[in-house]
mmCIF file with all atom_site columns, C-alpha atoms and ligand atoms in Angstrom:
data_model
loop_
_atom_site.group_PDB
_atom_site.id
_atom_site.type_symbol
_atom_site.label_atom_id
_atom_site.label_alt_id
_atom_site.label_comp_id
_atom_site.label_asym_id
_atom_site.label_entity_id
_atom_site.label_seq_id
_atom_site.pdbx_PDB_ins_code
_atom_site.Cartn_x
_atom_site.Cartn_y
_atom_site.Cartn_z
_atom_site.occupancy
_atom_site.B_iso_or_equiv
_atom_site.pdbx_formal_charge
_atom_site.auth_seq_id
_atom_site.auth_comp_id
_atom_site.auth_asym_id
_atom_site.auth_atom_id
_atom_site.pdbx_PDB_model_num
ATOM   1   C CA  . UNK A 1 1   ? 19.005 108.551 116.394 1.00 55.00 ? 18  UNK A CA  1
ATOM   2   C CA  . UNK A 1 2   ? 22.491 108.224 114.273 1.00 75.00 ? 19  UNK A CA  1
ATOM   3   C CA  . UNK A 1 3   ? 23.165 104.558 115.406 1.00 82.00 ? 20  UNK A CA  1
ATOM   4   C CA  . UNK A 1 4   ? 27.034 104.498 114.503 1.00 95.00 ? 21  UNK A CA  1
ATOM   5   C CA  . UNK A 1 5   ? 27.667 107.169 116.231 1.00 97.00 ? 22  UNK A CA  1
ATOM   6   C CA  . UNK A 1 6   ? 29.574 107.196 119.961 1.00 97.00 ? 23  UNK A CA  1
ATOM   7   C CA  . UNK A 1 7   ? 30.779 110.112 121.506 1.00 98.00 ? 24  UNK A CA  1
ATOM   8   C CA  . UNK A 1 8   ? 32.848 108.771 124.507 1.00 98.00 ? 25  UNK A CA  1
ATOM   9   C CA  . UNK A 1 9   ? 34.772 110.776 127.423 1.00 98.00 ? 26  UNK A CA  1
ATOM   10  C CA  . UNK A 1 10  ? 36.627 111.427 130.528 1.00 98.00 ? 27  UNK A CA  1
ATOM   11  C CA  . UNK A 1 11  ? 35.640 114.258 132.493 1.00 98.00 ? 28  UNK A CA  1
ATOM   12  C CA  . UNK A 1 12  ? 37.467 114.962 136.100 1.00 98.00 ? 29  UNK A CA  1
ATOM   13  C CA  . UNK A 1 13  ? 35.305 118.417 136.539 1.00 97.00 ? 30  UNK A CA  1
ATOM   14  C CA  . UNK A 1 14  ? 32.544 118.240 133.939 1.00 97.00 ? 31  UNK A CA  1
ATOM   15  C CA  . UNK A 1 15  ? 33.816 120.551 131.118 1.00 96.00 ? 32  UNK A CA  1
ATOM   16  C CA  . UNK A 1 16  ? 35.065 117.915 128.653 1.00 97.00 ? 33  UNK A CA  1
ATOM   17  C CA  . UNK A 1 17  ? 31.210 116.619 129.622 1.00 97.00 ? 34  UNK A CA  1
ATOM   18  C CA  . UNK A 1 18  ? 29.735 119.921 128.260 1.00 96.00 ? 35  UNK A CA  1
ATOM   19  C CA  . UNK A 1 19  ? 31.262 119.606 124.799 1.00 97.00 ? 36  UNK A CA  1
ATOM   20  C CA  . UNK A 1 20  ? 30.458 115.629 124.808 1.00 98.00 ? 37  UNK A CA  1
ATOM   21  C CA  . UNK A 1 21  ? 26.601 117.000 125.494 1.00 98.00 ? 38  UNK A CA  1
ATOM   22  C CA  . UNK A 1 22  ? 26.642 119.133 122.562 1.00 97.00 ? 39  UNK A CA  1
ATOM   23  C CA  . UNK A 1 23  ? 28.265 117.107 119.844 1.00 98.00 ? 40  UNK A CA  1
ATOM   24  C CA  . UNK A 1 24  ? 25.826 114.520 121.185 1.00 98.00 ? 41  UNK A CA  1
ATOM   25  C CA  . UNK A 1 25  ? 23.017 116.764 120.716 1.00 97.00 ? 42  UNK A CA  1
ATOM   26  C CA  . UNK A 1 26  ? 24.391 117.617 116.991 1.00 97.00 ? 43  UNK A CA  1
ATOM   27  C CA  . UNK A 1 27  ? 25.200 114.571 115.978 1.00 96.00 ? 44  UNK A CA  1
ATOM   28  C CA  . UNK A 1 28  ? 22.260 112.255 117.407 1.00 96.00 ? 45  UNK A CA  1
ATOM   29  C CA  . UNK A 1 29  ? 25.175 109.997 118.479 1.00 97.00 ? 46  UNK A CA  1
ATOM   30  C CA  . UNK A 1 30  ? 24.870 107.415 121.862 1.00 97.00 ? 47  UNK A CA  1
ATOM   31  C CA  . UNK A 1 31  ? 26.982 109.328 124.582 1.00 97.00 ? 48  UNK A CA  1
ATOM   32  C CA  . UNK A 1 32  ? 28.867 107.859 126.494 1.00 97.00 ? 49  UNK A CA  1
ATOM   33  C CA  . UNK A 1 33  ? 31.170 108.375 129.506 1.00 97.00 ? 50  UNK A CA  1
ATOM   34  C CA  . UNK A 1 34  ? 34.211 106.664 131.168 1.00 98.00 ? 51  UNK A CA  1
ATOM   35  C CA  . UNK A 1 35  ? 35.187 106.403 135.246 1.00 98.00 ? 52  UNK A CA  1
ATOM   36  C CA  . UNK A 1 36  ? 37.901 104.976 136.305 1.00 98.00 ? 53  UNK A CA  1
ATOM   37  C CA  . UNK A 1 37  ? 37.286 102.100 139.009 1.00 98.00 ? 54  UNK A CA  1
ATOM   38  C CA  . UNK A 1 38  ? 39.058 104.307 141.806 1.00 97.00 ? 55  UNK A CA  1
ATOM   39  C CA  . UNK A 1 39  ? 37.951 107.715 141.279 1.00 97.00 ? 56  UNK A CA  1
ATOM   40  C CA  . UNK A 1 40  ? 40.833 110.724 141.287 1.00 98.00 ? 57  UNK A CA  1
ATOM   41  C CA  . UNK A 1 41  ? 41.778 112.164 144.388 1.00 97.00 ? 58  UNK A CA  1
ATOM   42  C CA  . UNK A 1 42  ? 40.048 115.168 144.816 1.00 97.00 ? 59  UNK A CA  1
ATOM   43  C CA  . UNK A 1 43  ? 43.510 116.933 146.202 1.00 98.00 ? 60  UNK A CA  1
ATOM   44  C CA  . UNK A 1 44  ? 45.313 118.937 142.881 1.00 98.00 ? 61  UNK A CA  1
ATOM   45  C CA  . UNK A 1 45  ? 48.914 118.243 144.281 1.00 98.00 ? 62  UNK A CA  1
ATOM   46  C CA  . UNK A 1 46  ? 47.541 114.177 144.765 1.00 98.00 ? 63  UNK A CA  1
ATOM   47  C CA  . UNK A 1 47  ? 45.844 114.166 141.373 1.00 98.00 ? 64  UNK A CA  1
ATOM   48  C CA  . UNK A 1 48  ? 48.885 115.798 139.451 1.00 98.00 ? 65  UNK A CA  1
ATOM   49  C CA  . UNK A 1 49  ? 51.142 113.075 140.948 1.00 98.00 ? 66  UNK A CA  1
ATOM   50  C CA  . UNK A 1 50  ? 49.009 110.435 140.309 1.00 98.00 ? 67  UNK A CA  1
ATOM   51  C CA  . UNK A 1 51  ? 48.744 111.179 137.069 1.00 98.00 ? 68  UNK A CA  1
ATOM   52  C CA  . UNK A 1 52  ? 52.435 111.837 136.308 1.00 98.00 ? 69  UNK A CA  1
ATOM   53  C CA  . UNK A 1 53  ? 53.074 108.922 137.748 1.00 98.00 ? 70  UNK A CA  1
ATOM   54  C CA  . UNK A 1 54  ? 50.486 106.824 135.770 1.00 98.00 ? 71  UNK A CA  1
ATOM   55  C CA  . UNK A 1 55  ? 52.285 108.145 132.216 1.00 97.00 ? 72  UNK A CA  1
ATOM   56  C CA  . UNK A 1 56  ? 55.738 107.640 133.934 1.00 97.00 ? 73  UNK A CA  1
ATOM   57  C CA  . UNK A 1 57  ? 54.829 103.932 134.152 1.00 98.00 ? 74  UNK A CA  1
ATOM   58  C CA  . UNK A 1 58  ? 52.223 103.370 131.660 1.00 97.00 ? 75  UNK A CA  1
ATOM   59  C CA  . UNK A 1 59  ? 50.011 101.624 134.446 1.00 98.00 ? 76  UNK A CA  1
ATOM   60  C CA  . UNK A 1 60  ? 46.601 103.285 133.399 1.00 98.00 ? 77  UNK A CA  1
ATOM   61  C CA  . UNK A 1 61  ? 43.053 103.137 135.620 1.00 98.00 ? 78  UNK A CA  1
ATOM   62  C CA  . UNK A 1 62  ? 40.633 100.343 135.471 1.00 98.00 ? 79  UNK A CA  1
ATOM   63  C CA  . UNK A 1 63  ? 37.806 101.522 134.177 1.00 98.00 ? 80  UNK A CA  1
ATOM   64  C CA  . UNK A 1 64  ? 34.181 100.797 135.600 1.00 97.00 ? 81  UNK A CA  1
ATOM   65  C CA  . UNK A 1 65  ? 32.336 98.443  132.985 1.00 93.00 ? 82  UNK A CA  1
ATOM   66  C CA  . UNK A 1 66  ? 30.153 101.069 131.957 1.00 88.00 ? 83  UNK A CA  1
ATOM   67  C CA  . UNK A 1 67  ? 31.191 102.787 129.083 1.00 87.00 ? 84  UNK A CA  1
ATOM   68  C CA  . UNK A 1 68  ? 29.967 101.602 125.706 1.00 94.00 ? 85  UNK A CA  1
ATOM   69  C CA  . UNK A 1 69  ? 32.531 100.026 123.157 1.00 96.00 ? 86  UNK A CA  1
ATOM   70  C CA  . UNK A 1 70  ? 33.647 100.998 120.072 1.00 97.00 ? 87  UNK A CA  1
ATOM   71  C CA  . UNK A 1 71  ? 32.463 97.708  118.643 1.00 94.00 ? 88  UNK A CA  1
ATOM   72  C CA  . UNK A 1 72  ? 29.356 98.457  117.015 1.00 91.00 ? 89  UNK A CA  1
ATOM   73  C CA  . UNK A 1 73  ? 30.000 102.175 115.827 1.00 97.00 ? 90  UNK A CA  1
ATOM   74  C CA  . UNK A 1 74  ? 31.816 103.693 112.485 1.00 97.00 ? 91  UNK A CA  1
ATOM   75  C CA  . UNK A 1 75  ? 32.023 107.212 113.844 1.00 97.00 ? 92  UNK A CA  1
ATOM   76  C CA  . UNK A 1 76  ? 33.541 107.350 117.260 1.00 98.00 ? 93  UNK A CA  1
ATOM   77  C CA  . UNK A 1 77  ? 34.217 110.806 118.839 1.00 98.00 ? 94  UNK A CA  1
ATOM   78  C CA  . UNK A 1 78  ? 36.726 110.701 122.121 1.00 98.00 ? 95  UNK A CA  1
ATOM   79  C CA  . UNK A 1 79  ? 37.051 113.240 124.076 1.00 98.00 ? 96  UNK A CA  1
ATOM   80  C CA  . UNK A 1 80  ? 39.858 114.624 126.840 1.00 98.00 ? 97  UNK A CA  1
ATOM   81  C CA  . UNK A 1 81  ? 41.003 117.009 129.732 1.00 98.00 ? 98  UNK A CA  1
ATOM   82  C CA  . UNK A 1 82  ? 44.416 118.180 128.401 1.00 97.00 ? 99  UNK A CA  1
ATOM   83  C CA  . UNK A 1 83  ? 46.303 117.035 131.946 1.00 97.00 ? 100 UNK A CA  1
ATOM   84  C CA  . UNK A 1 84  ? 50.004 117.758 131.740 1.00 95.00 ? 101 UNK A CA  1
ATOM   85  C CA  . UNK A 1 85  ? 49.738 118.150 128.112 1.00 94.00 ? 102 UNK A CA  1
ATOM   86  C CA  . UNK A 1 86  ? 48.465 115.068 126.727 1.00 95.00 ? 103 UNK A CA  1
ATOM   87  C CA  . UNK A 1 87  ? 45.232 113.139 127.297 1.00 97.00 ? 104 UNK A CA  1
ATOM   88  C CA  . UNK A 1 88  ? 43.679 111.986 130.394 1.00 98.00 ? 105 UNK A CA  1
ATOM   89  C CA  . UNK A 1 89  ? 44.877 108.079 131.953 1.00 98.00 ? 106 UNK A CA  1
ATOM   90  C CA  . UNK A 1 90  ? 41.250 106.871 131.661 1.00 98.00 ? 107 UNK A CA  1
ATOM   91  C CA  . UNK A 1 91  ? 40.803 107.661 127.911 1.00 98.00 ? 108 UNK A CA  1
ATOM   92  C CA  . UNK A 1 92  ? 44.313 106.251 127.111 1.00 98.00 ? 109 UNK A CA  1
ATOM   93  C CA  . UNK A 1 93  ? 42.946 102.965 129.254 1.00 98.00 ? 110 UNK A CA  1
ATOM   94  C CA  . UNK A 1 94  ? 39.933 102.505 127.361 1.00 98.00 ? 111 UNK A CA  1
ATOM   95  C CA  . UNK A 1 95  ? 41.422 103.237 123.636 1.00 98.00 ? 112 UNK A CA  1
ATOM   96  C CA  . UNK A 1 96  ? 43.708 100.209 124.770 1.00 97.00 ? 113 UNK A CA  1
ATOM   97  C CA  . UNK A 1 97  ? 40.893 98.097  125.278 1.00 96.00 ? 114 UNK A CA  1
ATOM   98  C CA  . UNK A 1 98  ? 39.102 99.544  121.908 1.00 97.00 ? 115 UNK A CA  1
ATOM   99  C CA  . UNK A 1 99  ? 40.280 98.103  118.342 1.00 97.00 ? 116 UNK A CA  1
ATOM   100 C CA  . UNK A 1 100 ? 39.726 101.865 115.987 1.00 97.00 ? 117 UNK A CA  1
ATOM   101 C CA  . UNK A 1 101 ? 40.785 99.374  113.284 1.00 97.00 ? 118 UNK A CA  1
ATOM   102 C CA  . UNK A 1 102 ? 38.560 101.392 109.964 1.00 97.00 ? 119 UNK A CA  1
ATOM   103 C CA  . UNK A 1 103 ? 36.764 104.207 112.234 1.00 97.00 ? 120 UNK A CA  1
ATOM   104 C CA  . UNK A 1 104 ? 36.498 107.271 111.752 1.00 97.00 ? 121 UNK A CA  1
ATOM   105 C CA  . UNK A 1 105 ? 38.266 109.057 115.368 1.00 98.00 ? 122 UNK A CA  1
ATOM   106 C CA  . UNK A 1 106 ? 37.031 112.291 115.945 1.00 98.00 ? 123 UNK A CA  1
ATOM   107 C CA  . UNK A 1 107 ? 39.095 114.029 119.042 1.00 98.00 ? 124 UNK A CA  1
ATOM   108 C CA  . UNK A 1 108 ? 37.993 116.862 121.504 1.00 98.00 ? 125 UNK A CA  1
ATOM   109 C CA  . UNK A 1 109 ? 39.657 118.275 124.219 1.00 97.00 ? 126 UNK A CA  1
ATOM   110 C CA  . UNK A 1 110 ? 39.318 120.917 127.242 1.00 97.00 ? 127 UNK A CA  1
ATOM   111 C CA  . UNK A 1 111 ? 42.089 122.766 128.321 1.00 96.00 ? 128 UNK A CA  1
ATOM   112 C CA  . UNK A 1 112 ? 42.820 126.077 130.625 1.00 95.00 ? 129 UNK A CA  1
ATOM   113 C CA  . UNK A 1 113 ? 45.131 127.221 127.605 1.00 92.00 ? 130 UNK A CA  1
ATOM   114 C CA  . UNK A 1 114 ? 47.479 124.977 127.425 1.00 87.00 ? 131 UNK A CA  1
ATOM   115 C CA  . UNK A 1 115 ? 49.225 124.134 124.472 1.00 87.00 ? 132 UNK A CA  1
ATOM   116 C CA  . UNK A 1 116 ? 48.854 120.528 122.886 1.00 89.00 ? 133 UNK A CA  1
ATOM   117 C CA  . UNK A 1 117 ? 52.068 118.460 124.023 1.00 89.00 ? 134 UNK A CA  1
ATOM   118 C CA  . UNK A 1 118 ? 51.109 115.276 122.864 1.00 91.00 ? 135 UNK A CA  1
ATOM   119 C CA  . UNK A 1 119 ? 47.480 114.727 123.062 1.00 95.00 ? 136 UNK A CA  1
ATOM   120 C CA  . UNK A 1 120 ? 46.489 114.361 119.431 1.00 95.00 ? 137 UNK A CA  1
ATOM   121 C CA  . UNK A 1 121 ? 49.806 112.160 118.833 1.00 96.00 ? 138 UNK A CA  1
ATOM   122 C CA  . UNK A 1 122 ? 48.812 110.059 121.687 1.00 96.00 ? 139 UNK A CA  1
ATOM   123 C CA  . UNK A 1 123 ? 45.635 109.346 119.905 1.00 97.00 ? 140 UNK A CA  1
ATOM   124 C CA  . UNK A 1 124 ? 47.241 108.471 116.660 1.00 96.00 ? 141 UNK A CA  1
ATOM   125 C CA  . UNK A 1 125 ? 49.893 106.050 118.163 1.00 97.00 ? 142 UNK A CA  1
ATOM   126 C CA  . UNK A 1 126 ? 47.025 104.275 120.386 1.00 97.00 ? 143 UNK A CA  1
ATOM   127 C CA  . UNK A 1 127 ? 44.919 104.182 117.149 1.00 98.00 ? 144 UNK A CA  1
ATOM   128 C CA  . UNK A 1 128 ? 47.115 103.913 113.784 1.00 97.00 ? 145 UNK A CA  1
ATOM   129 C CA  . UNK A 1 129 ? 45.056 102.334 112.113 1.00 97.00 ? 146 UNK A CA  1
ATOM   130 C CA  . UNK A 1 130 ? 41.598 104.604 112.580 1.00 98.00 ? 147 UNK A CA  1
ATOM   131 C CA  . UNK A 1 131 ? 40.787 107.266 110.441 1.00 97.00 ? 148 UNK A CA  1
ATOM   132 C CA  . UNK A 1 132 ? 41.706 109.701 112.931 1.00 97.00 ? 149 UNK A CA  1
ATOM   133 C CA  . UNK A 1 133 ? 40.053 113.615 111.633 1.00 96.00 ? 150 UNK A CA  1
ATOM   134 C CA  . UNK A 1 134 ? 41.235 117.335 112.902 1.00 96.00 ? 151 UNK A CA  1
ATOM   135 C CA  . UNK A 1 135 ? 40.929 117.715 116.694 1.00 97.00 ? 152 UNK A CA  1
ATOM   136 C CA  . UNK A 1 136 ? 38.539 120.281 118.139 1.00 97.00 ? 153 UNK A CA  1
ATOM   137 C CA  . UNK A 1 137 ? 40.030 122.168 121.016 1.00 96.00 ? 154 UNK A CA  1
ATOM   138 C CA  . UNK A 1 138 ? 37.679 123.977 123.833 1.00 96.00 ? 155 UNK A CA  1
ATOM   139 C CA  . UNK A 1 139 ? 39.315 126.464 126.082 1.00 94.00 ? 156 UNK A CA  1
ATOM   140 C CA  . UNK A 1 140 ? 36.896 125.882 129.711 1.00 92.00 ? 157 UNK A CA  1
ATOM   141 C CA  . UNK A 1 141 ? 36.959 130.113 129.634 1.00 84.00 ? 158 UNK A CA  1
ATOM   142 C CA  . UNK A 1 142 ? 35.799 130.778 125.968 1.00 73.00 ? 159 UNK A CA  1
ATOM   143 C CA  . UNK A 1 143 ? 32.825 128.500 125.553 1.00 62.00 ? 160 UNK A CA  1
ATOM   144 C CA  . UNK A 1 144 ? 30.069 130.949 124.634 1.00 73.00 ? 161 UNK A CA  1
ATOM   145 C CA  . UNK A 1 145 ? 29.979 129.655 121.279 1.00 92.00 ? 162 UNK A CA  1
ATOM   146 C CA  . UNK A 1 146 ? 30.676 126.200 121.821 1.00 95.00 ? 163 UNK A CA  1
ATOM   147 C CA  . UNK A 1 147 ? 27.597 125.214 119.706 1.00 95.00 ? 164 UNK A CA  1
ATOM   148 C CA  . UNK A 1 148 ? 28.925 126.634 116.911 1.00 95.00 ? 165 UNK A CA  1
ATOM   149 C CA  . UNK A 1 149 ? 32.528 125.451 117.214 1.00 95.00 ? 166 UNK A CA  1
ATOM   150 C CA  . UNK A 1 150 ? 31.661 122.152 117.091 1.00 97.00 ? 167 UNK A CA  1
ATOM   151 C CA  . UNK A 1 151 ? 29.020 122.842 114.349 1.00 96.00 ? 168 UNK A CA  1
ATOM   152 C CA  . UNK A 1 152 ? 32.286 124.049 111.792 1.00 96.00 ? 169 UNK A CA  1
ATOM   153 C CA  . UNK A 1 153 ? 33.753 121.063 113.438 1.00 97.00 ? 170 UNK A CA  1
ATOM   154 C CA  . UNK A 1 154 ? 31.374 118.850 112.289 1.00 97.00 ? 171 UNK A CA  1
ATOM   155 C CA  . UNK A 1 155 ? 31.365 120.481 108.835 1.00 97.00 ? 172 UNK A CA  1
ATOM   156 C CA  . UNK A 1 156 ? 34.698 120.102 108.155 1.00 96.00 ? 173 UNK A CA  1
ATOM   157 C CA  . UNK A 1 157 ? 34.854 116.772 109.469 1.00 97.00 ? 174 UNK A CA  1
ATOM   158 C CA  . UNK A 1 158 ? 31.933 115.338 108.766 1.00 94.00 ? 175 UNK A CA  1
ATOM   159 C CA  . UNK A 1 159 ? 30.170 116.901 105.868 1.00 87.00 ? 176 UNK A CA  1
ATOM   160 C CA  . UNK A 1 160 ? 27.446 114.386 105.266 1.00 84.00 ? 177 UNK A CA  1
ATOM   161 C CA  . UNK A 1 161 ? 25.634 114.628 108.591 1.00 79.00 ? 178 UNK A CA  1
HETATM 162 C C1  . LIG B 2 .   ? 45.703 117.090 136.760 1.00 68.78 ? 204 LIG B C1  1
HETATM 163 C C2  . LIG B 2 .   ? 45.417 118.157 135.556 1.00 68.78 ? 204 LIG B C2  1
HETATM 164 C C3  . LIG B 2 .   ? 46.345 118.468 135.025 1.00 68.78 ? 204 LIG B C3  1
HETATM 165 C C4  . LIG B 2 .   ? 46.669 119.834 134.079 1.00 68.78 ? 204 LIG B C4  1
HETATM 166 N N1  . LIG B 2 .   ? 47.633 120.364 132.922 1.00 68.78 ? 204 LIG B N1  1
HETATM 167 C C5  . LIG B 2 .   ? 46.971 121.157 132.180 1.00 68.78 ? 204 LIG B C5  1
HETATM 168 C C6  . LIG B 2 .   ? 47.545 121.288 130.976 1.00 68.78 ? 204 LIG B C6  1
HETATM 169 O O1  . LIG B 2 .   ? 48.785 121.223 130.920 1.00 68.78 ? 204 LIG B O1  1
HETATM 170 N N2  . LIG B 2 .   ? 47.367 122.300 130.091 1.00 68.78 ? 204 LIG B N2  1
HETATM 171 C C7  . LIG B 2 .   ? 46.103 123.087 130.194 1.00 68.78 ? 204 LIG B C7  1
HETATM 172 O O2  . LIG B 2 .   ? 45.316 123.565 129.679 1.00 68.78 ? 204 LIG B O2  1
HETATM 173 N N3  . LIG B 2 .   ? 45.055 122.697 130.774 1.00 68.78 ? 204 LIG B N3  1
HETATM 174 C C8  . LIG B 2 .   ? 45.298 121.691 132.349 1.00 68.78 ? 204 LIG B C8  1
HETATM 175 N N4  . LIG B 2 .   ? 44.473 121.102 133.107 1.00 68.78 ? 204 LIG B N4  1
HETATM 176 C C9  . LIG B 2 .   ? 43.118 122.127 133.124 1.00 68.78 ? 204 LIG B C9  1
HETATM 177 C C10 . LIG B 2 .   ? 42.141 121.053 132.525 1.00 68.78 ? 204 LIG B C10 1
HETATM 178 O O3  . LIG B 2 .   ? 42.401 120.773 131.590 1.00 68.78 ? 204 LIG B O3  1
HETATM 179 C C11 . LIG B 2 .   ? 41.323 121.561 132.362 1.00 68.78 ? 204 LIG B C11 1
HETATM 180 O O4  . LIG B 2 .   ? 40.555 122.336 133.333 1.00 68.78 ? 204 LIG B O4  1
HETATM 181 C C12 . LIG B 2 .   ? 39.683 121.124 131.501 1.00 68.78 ? 204 LIG B C12 1
HETATM 182 O O5  . LIG B 2 .   ? 38.571 121.897 131.078 1.00 68.78 ? 204 LIG B O5  1
HETATM 183 C C13 . LIG B 2 .   ? 38.964 120.275 132.616 1.00 68.78 ? 204 LIG B C13 1
HETATM 184 O O6  . LIG B 2 .   ? 37.906 119.549 131.760 1.00 68.78 ? 204 LIG B O6  1
HETATM 185 P P1  . LIG B 2 .   ? 37.244 118.732 132.595 1.00 68.78 ? 204 LIG B P1  1
HETATM 186 O O7  . LIG B 2 .   ? 36.245 119.678 133.839 1.00 68.78 ? 204 LIG B O7  1
HETATM 187 O O8  . LIG B 2 .   ? 36.425 117.440 131.961 1.00 68.78 ? 204 LIG B O8  1
HETATM 188 O O9  . LIG B 2 .   ? 37.865 117.618 133.448 1.00 68.78 ? 204 LIG B O9  1
HETATM 189 C C14 . LIG B 2 .   ? 44.841 120.399 134.142 1.00 68.78 ? 204 LIG B C14 1
HETATM 190 C C15 . LIG B 2 .   ? 44.095 119.827 134.750 1.00 68.78 ? 204 LIG B C15 1
HETATM 191 C C16 . LIG B 2 .   ? 44.209 119.188 135.786 1.00 68.78 ? 204 LIG B C16 1
HETATM 192 C C17 . LIG B 2 .   ? 43.066 118.658 136.774 1.00 68.78 ? 204 LIG B C17 1
#
């Protein structure tokens, strides 16, 4: 158990959570999941229009108070699905509530083949004073080598663990 490592993620349909679980196992960190207070709609079109509206207006969802805060950790992994080319609003909301100054921040993303049109940039803009490492991108369709992908990404970013 590494007490200074937090693995936090938002996951709508479980793919990002699977990555978080592998990171949790390989690092011995604490895993915590972000939940919006009001669950997102199950209908895709409704979901899409809500996400677009939240991104456009900057009105991010209120969160359930079950997620760990970053305060007690030195290394924070943050995970999100790629939603419309950027990070999902619940992760934005969590990052706005947590001071990442001086922390090592390692972003990971699940996607279905789309490019990063702003995910990494969103993290850097929200957390300008964090020491942000390289991001891990995992396609939802190619997860047979997930363990190995995570292992080599960890080796690059945190060679000491
Ligand atoms: C509202 C919405 C928007 C999405 N937009 C993108 C996108 O722009 N690019 C992409 O590669 N995948 C996109 N996806 C697919 C998700 O990133 C992908 O299914 C991811 O693995 C889901 O992770 P999760 O199970 O943790 O929620 C989108 C999915 C949803 C529901």
